[in-house]
Tab-separated table of C-alpha atoms in Angstrom:
chain	number	residue	atom	x	y	z
A	1018	UNK	CA	-12.700	-17.503	70.709
A	1019	UNK	CA	-9.882	-19.665	71.233
A	1020	UNK	CA	-7.428	-18.632	70.097
A	1021	UNK	CA	-6.616	-21.886	67.436
A	1022	UNK	CA	-10.123	-21.205	66.518
A	1023	UNK	CA	-8.899	-17.849	65.506
A	1024	UNK	CA	-6.248	-18.881	63.486
A	1025	UNK	CA	-8.076	-21.447	62.063
A	1026	UNK	CA	-10.294	-19.057	60.383
A	1027	UNK	CA	-7.746	-16.392	59.532
A	1028	UNK	CA	-6.054	-19.243	57.530
A	1029	UNK	CA	-8.968	-20.242	55.936
A	1030	UNK	CA	-9.574	-16.115	54.899
A	1031	UNK	CA	-6.357	-16.603	53.203
A	1032	UNK	CA	-7.302	-20.039	51.157
A	1033	UNK	CA	-10.450	-18.248	50.200
A	1034	UNK	CA	-8.653	-15.126	49.085
A	1035	UNK	CA	-6.735	-17.153	47.224
A	1036	UNK	CA	-9.029	-19.790	45.485
A	1037	UNK	CA	-10.538	-16.188	44.135
A	1038	UNK	CA	-6.903	-15.161	43.261
A	1039	UNK	CA	-6.744	-17.658	40.657
A	1040	UNK	CA	-10.316	-17.636	39.932
A	1041	UNK	CA	-10.127	-14.088	38.670
A	1042	UNK	CA	-6.793	-15.162	36.804
A	1043	UNK	CA	-8.206	-17.994	35.213
A	1044	UNK	CA	-11.073	-15.311	33.906
A	1045	UNK	CA	-8.617	-12.389	33.227
A	1046	UNK	CA	-6.463	-15.537	30.175
A	1047	UNK	CA	-9.937	-16.180	29.262
A	1048	UNK	CA	-10.374	-13.373	28.368
A	1049	UNK	CA	-7.330	-12.648	26.487
A	1050	UNK	CA	-7.622	-16.172	24.627
A	1051	UNK	CA	-10.303	-15.106	23.534
A	1052	UNK	CA	-9.050	-11.961	22.657
A	1053	UNK	CA	-9.405	-11.869	18.823
A	1054	UNK	CA	-8.196	-8.976	16.247
A	1055	UNK	CA	-10.496	-7.827	13.303
A	1056	UNK	CA	-9.392	-6.942	10.052
A	1057	UNK	CA	-11.605	-4.205	9.093
A	1058	UNK	CA	-13.351	-5.879	5.265
A	1059	UNK	CA	-11.590	-4.444	1.360
A	1060	UNK	CA	-13.670	-1.296	0.336
A	1061	UNK	CA	-15.127	-1.514	-2.591
A	1062	UNK	CA	-12.710	0.709	-4.308
A	1063	UNK	CA	-9.662	-0.536	-2.968
A	1064	UNK	CA	-10.761	-3.812	-4.577
A	1065	UNK	CA	-11.868	-2.358	-8.017
A	1066	UNK	CA	-8.207	-1.047	-8.139
A	1067	UNK	CA	-6.749	-4.510	-7.638
A	1068	UNK	CA	-9.037	-5.311	-10.745
A	1069	UNK	CA	-7.687	-2.585	-12.764
A	1070	UNK	CA	-4.254	-2.709	-12.236
A	1071	UNK	CA	-3.791	-6.286	-11.984
A	1072	UNK	CA	-5.103	-6.531	-16.038
A	1073	UNK	CA	-4.019	-3.755	-17.742
A	1074	UNK	CA	-0.219	-4.917	-16.177
A	1075	UNK	CA	-0.796	-8.473	-17.558
A	1076	UNK	CA	-2.228	-7.428	-20.869
A	1077	UNK	CA	-0.245	-4.417	-20.613
A	1078	UNK	CA	3.383	-6.989	-20.470
A	1079	UNK	CA	1.646	-9.395	-22.750
A	1080	UNK	CA	1.612	-11.519	-19.739
A	1081	UNK	CA	-0.870	-14.607	-19.544
A	1082	UNK	CA	-2.389	-15.440	-15.868
A	1083	UNK	CA	-1.211	-18.781	-15.843
A	1084	UNK	CA	1.879	-17.149	-16.495
A	1085	UNK	CA	1.433	-14.353	-13.845
A	1086	UNK	CA	1.622	-15.005	-9.852
A	1087	UNK	CA	-0.131	-12.636	-7.661
A	1088	UNK	CA	1.320	-11.754	-4.330
A	1089	UNK	CA	-0.758	-11.503	-1.460
A	1090	UNK	CA	-2.008	-8.288	-1.104
A	1091	UNK	CA	-1.143	-6.453	1.064
A	1092	UNK	CA	-4.398	-4.084	3.602
A	1093	UNK	CA	-1.884	-0.484	3.529
A	1094	UNK	CA	-5.578	1.225	3.674
A	1095	UNK	CA	-5.788	0.206	7.323
A	1096	UNK	CA	-2.933	2.442	8.113
A	1097	UNK	CA	-3.503	4.800	5.856
A	1098	UNK	CA	-6.983	5.889	6.594
A	1099	UNK	CA	-7.112	5.563	2.670
A	1100	UNK	CA	-8.052	3.633	-0.138
A	1101	UNK	CA	-4.757	2.172	-0.531
A	1102	UNK	CA	-3.078	-1.588	-1.946
A	1103	UNK	CA	0.340	-3.296	-2.653
A	1104	UNK	CA	0.790	-6.052	-3.755
A	1105	UNK	CA	3.400	-7.987	-7.027
A	1106	UNK	CA	3.148	-9.624	-9.666
A	1107	UNK	CA	5.961	-11.883	-10.445
A	1108	UNK	CA	6.506	-12.463	-14.584
A	1109	UNK	CA	9.103	-15.827	-14.710
A	1110	UNK	CA	12.770	-14.442	-14.371
A	1111	UNK	CA	15.074	-12.483	-16.432
A	1112	UNK	CA	13.518	-10.040	-18.379
A	1113	UNK	CA	10.000	-11.967	-18.061
A	1114	UNK	CA	8.329	-14.390	-19.475
A	1115	UNK	CA	5.676	-12.247	-21.037
A	1116	UNK	CA	5.442	-10.594	-24.954
A	1117	UNK	CA	7.608	-7.485	-23.687
A	1118	UNK	CA	10.773	-7.318	-21.789
A	1119	UNK	CA	10.614	-5.673	-19.016
A	1120	UNK	CA	12.399	-2.040	-18.512
A	1121	UNK	CA	15.697	-1.807	-16.868
A	1122	UNK	CA	16.928	1.330	-17.628
A	1123	UNK	CA	16.141	3.785	-15.376
A	1124	UNK	CA	14.642	6.071	-18.125
A	1125	UNK	CA	13.088	3.336	-19.502
A	1126	UNK	CA	10.661	2.532	-16.626
A	1127	UNK	CA	9.857	5.943	-15.743
A	1128	UNK	CA	8.558	5.404	-19.728
A	1129	UNK	CA	6.974	2.152	-18.543
A	1130	UNK	CA	5.212	3.700	-15.459
A	1131	UNK	CA	3.927	6.930	-17.711
A	1132	UNK	CA	2.519	4.487	-20.743
A	1133	UNK	CA	1.169	2.229	-17.616
A	1134	UNK	CA	-0.854	5.556	-16.300
A	1135	UNK	CA	-2.158	6.458	-19.298
A	1136	UNK	CA	-3.586	2.674	-19.889
A	1137	UNK	CA	-4.848	3.178	-15.997
A	1138	UNK	CA	-7.149	6.108	-17.024
A	1139	UNK	CA	-8.681	4.567	-20.048
A	1140	UNK	CA	-9.498	2.106	-18.694
A	1141	UNK	CA	-11.847	4.061	-15.429
A	1142	UNK	CA	-12.643	6.526	-18.322
A	1143	UNK	CA	-13.932	4.092	-20.156
A	1144	UNK	CA	-16.114	2.565	-17.470
A	1145	UNK	CA	-15.773	-0.680	-18.101
A	1146	UNK	CA	-18.368	-3.178	-16.726
A	1147	UNK	CA	-17.117	-5.618	-14.321
A	1148	UNK	CA	-19.403	-8.413	-14.159
A	1149	UNK	CA	-18.802	-10.154	-10.645
A	1150	UNK	CA	-20.019	-13.607	-9.315
A	1151	UNK	CA	-20.139	-16.372	-7.111
A	1152	UNK	CA	-18.742	-19.730	-8.288
A	1153	UNK	CA	-18.297	-23.362	-7.268
A	1154	UNK	CA	-13.963	-23.584	-7.027
A	1155	UNK	CA	-14.150	-26.670	-8.526
A	1156	UNK	CA	-15.202	-25.527	-11.695
A	1157	UNK	CA	-14.109	-21.812	-11.421
A	1158	UNK	CA	-10.324	-23.705	-11.216
A	1159	UNK	CA	-11.070	-25.826	-14.183
A	1160	UNK	CA	-12.158	-23.442	-16.310
A	1161	UNK	CA	-9.768	-20.422	-15.959
A	1162	UNK	CA	-7.094	-21.911	-14.060
A	1163	UNK	CA	-4.934	-20.983	-10.989
A	1164	UNK	CA	-3.557	-17.768	-12.436
A	1165	UNK	CA	-7.231	-16.320	-11.663
A	1166	UNK	CA	-5.941	-16.712	-7.746
A	1167	UNK	CA	-3.616	-14.464	-5.515
A	1168	UNK	CA	-0.741	-15.773	-3.361
A	1169	UNK	CA	-2.896	-15.018	-0.569
A	1170	UNK	CA	-5.840	-18.238	-1.019
A	1171	UNK	CA	-3.503	-20.701	-3.215
A	1172	UNK	CA	-3.307	-23.097	-0.250
A	1173	UNK	CA	-6.783	-22.406	0.977
A	1174	UNK	CA	-8.942	-21.404	-1.627
A	1175	UNK	CA	-12.385	-20.444	-0.162
A	1176	UNK	CA	-15.033	-22.415	-1.683
A	1177	UNK	CA	-17.510	-20.906	-3.893
A	1178	UNK	CA	-14.794	-18.319	-5.033
A	1179	UNK	CA	-16.039	-14.807	-6.279
A	1180	UNK	CA	-14.951	-13.940	-9.639
A	1181	UNK	CA	-14.893	-10.506	-11.560
A	1182	UNK	CA	-14.001	-10.543	-14.870
A	1183	UNK	CA	-14.122	-7.388	-17.316
A	1184	UNK	CA	-14.415	-7.464	-21.150
A	1185	UNK	CA	-11.171	-7.187	-22.450
A	1186	UNK	CA	-8.809	-7.171	-19.830
A	1187	UNK	CA	-8.749	-9.710	-17.845
A	1188	UNK	CA	-10.867	-12.286	-14.674
A	1189	UNK	CA	-8.910	-12.685	-11.255
A	1190	UNK	CA	-11.012	-13.109	-8.193
A	1191	UNK	CA	-10.561	-9.498	-6.046
A	1192	UNK	CA	-10.036	-8.943	-2.488
A	1193	UNK	CA	-13.497	-8.889	-2.337
A	1194	UNK	CA	-16.530	-7.059	-3.781
A	1195	UNK	CA	-16.178	-4.514	-6.372
A	1196	UNK	CA	-17.720	-1.688	-7.780
A	1197	UNK	CA	-19.204	-3.287	-11.121
A	1198	UNK	CA	-18.137	-0.473	-12.486
A	1199	UNK	CA	-13.946	0.317	-13.553
A	1200	UNK	CA	-15.453	4.197	-13.451
A	1201	UNK	CA	-17.124	3.848	-9.960
A	1202	UNK	CA	-13.839	4.949	-8.659
A	1203	UNK	CA	-12.521	8.253	-10.102
A	1204	UNK	CA	-8.685	7.848	-10.290
A	1205	UNK	CA	-6.003	4.872	-10.084
A	1206	UNK	CA	-2.798	6.218	-8.971
A	1207	UNK	CA	0.654	4.433	-8.557
A	1208	UNK	CA	3.079	6.023	-5.654
A	1209	UNK	CA	5.760	5.493	-7.923
A	1210	UNK	CA	8.446	6.079	-4.805
A	1211	UNK	CA	6.915	2.773	-4.002
A	1212	UNK	CA	6.265	0.828	-6.746
A	1213	UNK	CA	9.326	-0.970	-9.027
A	1214	UNK	CA	10.700	-3.128	-11.077
A	1215	UNK	CA	12.889	-6.031	-11.021
A	1216	UNK	CA	14.295	-7.513	-14.333
A	1217	UNK	CA	18.044	-7.770	-15.922
A	1218	UNK	CA	19.472	-10.457	-17.670
A	1219	UNK	CA	21.586	-11.695	-14.893
A	1220	UNK	CA	18.014	-11.659	-12.980
A	1221	UNK	CA	16.568	-14.107	-10.575
A	1222	UNK	CA	13.464	-13.212	-11.162
A	1223	UNK	CA	11.280	-10.809	-13.172
A	1224	UNK	CA	8.884	-8.652	-10.669
A	1225	UNK	CA	6.299	-6.452	-10.483
A	1226	UNK	CA	5.295	-4.126	-7.526
A	1227	UNK	CA	3.009	-2.080	-8.093
A	1228	UNK	CA	1.409	0.292	-4.341
A	1229	UNK	CA	-1.116	2.240	-5.517
A	1230	UNK	CA	-4.307	4.612	-3.854
């Protein structure tokens, strides 16, 4: 083999290595692009608790679903590895646009949380049926209004809508399929240190944040 032939073969080998490396990089990029992060589905216990909390709170303060904007529920069950969640409900401004003024003082808020917990316990003990069905989006919103939604699906509302109804408590779109009755969960525990009430005569918003498990 002549010196020129050796140089030619060496150059060809280097080009081949470069092409292989480039292909490997492209494959790696493709794998990265194809990587999809899958969020674990909301457990039925969390979905049931969400419905009960939402309905009981609105009933307790005397607010219609059209006047209470509900935030997207934070899936705290993913990190905490236990059935739990966190969300907020807005009741307008100042002390809230509901029949009962939201409490301002620490003492009044403590009494409020105690009354709320008792109401939750009573609903679970009563084992209230939860009727869940899929309804066409247009029909559901026409009949019940956007108040059944939450902040996560207001702009991109799925069709059909999964709707859950509890007599005397309310109707709403749950994060996932709930249990058939409220008594299917043993309890709902309010984590008071992570719950809060924002209200006041000069407050820009009246809001209740709920953390539960």
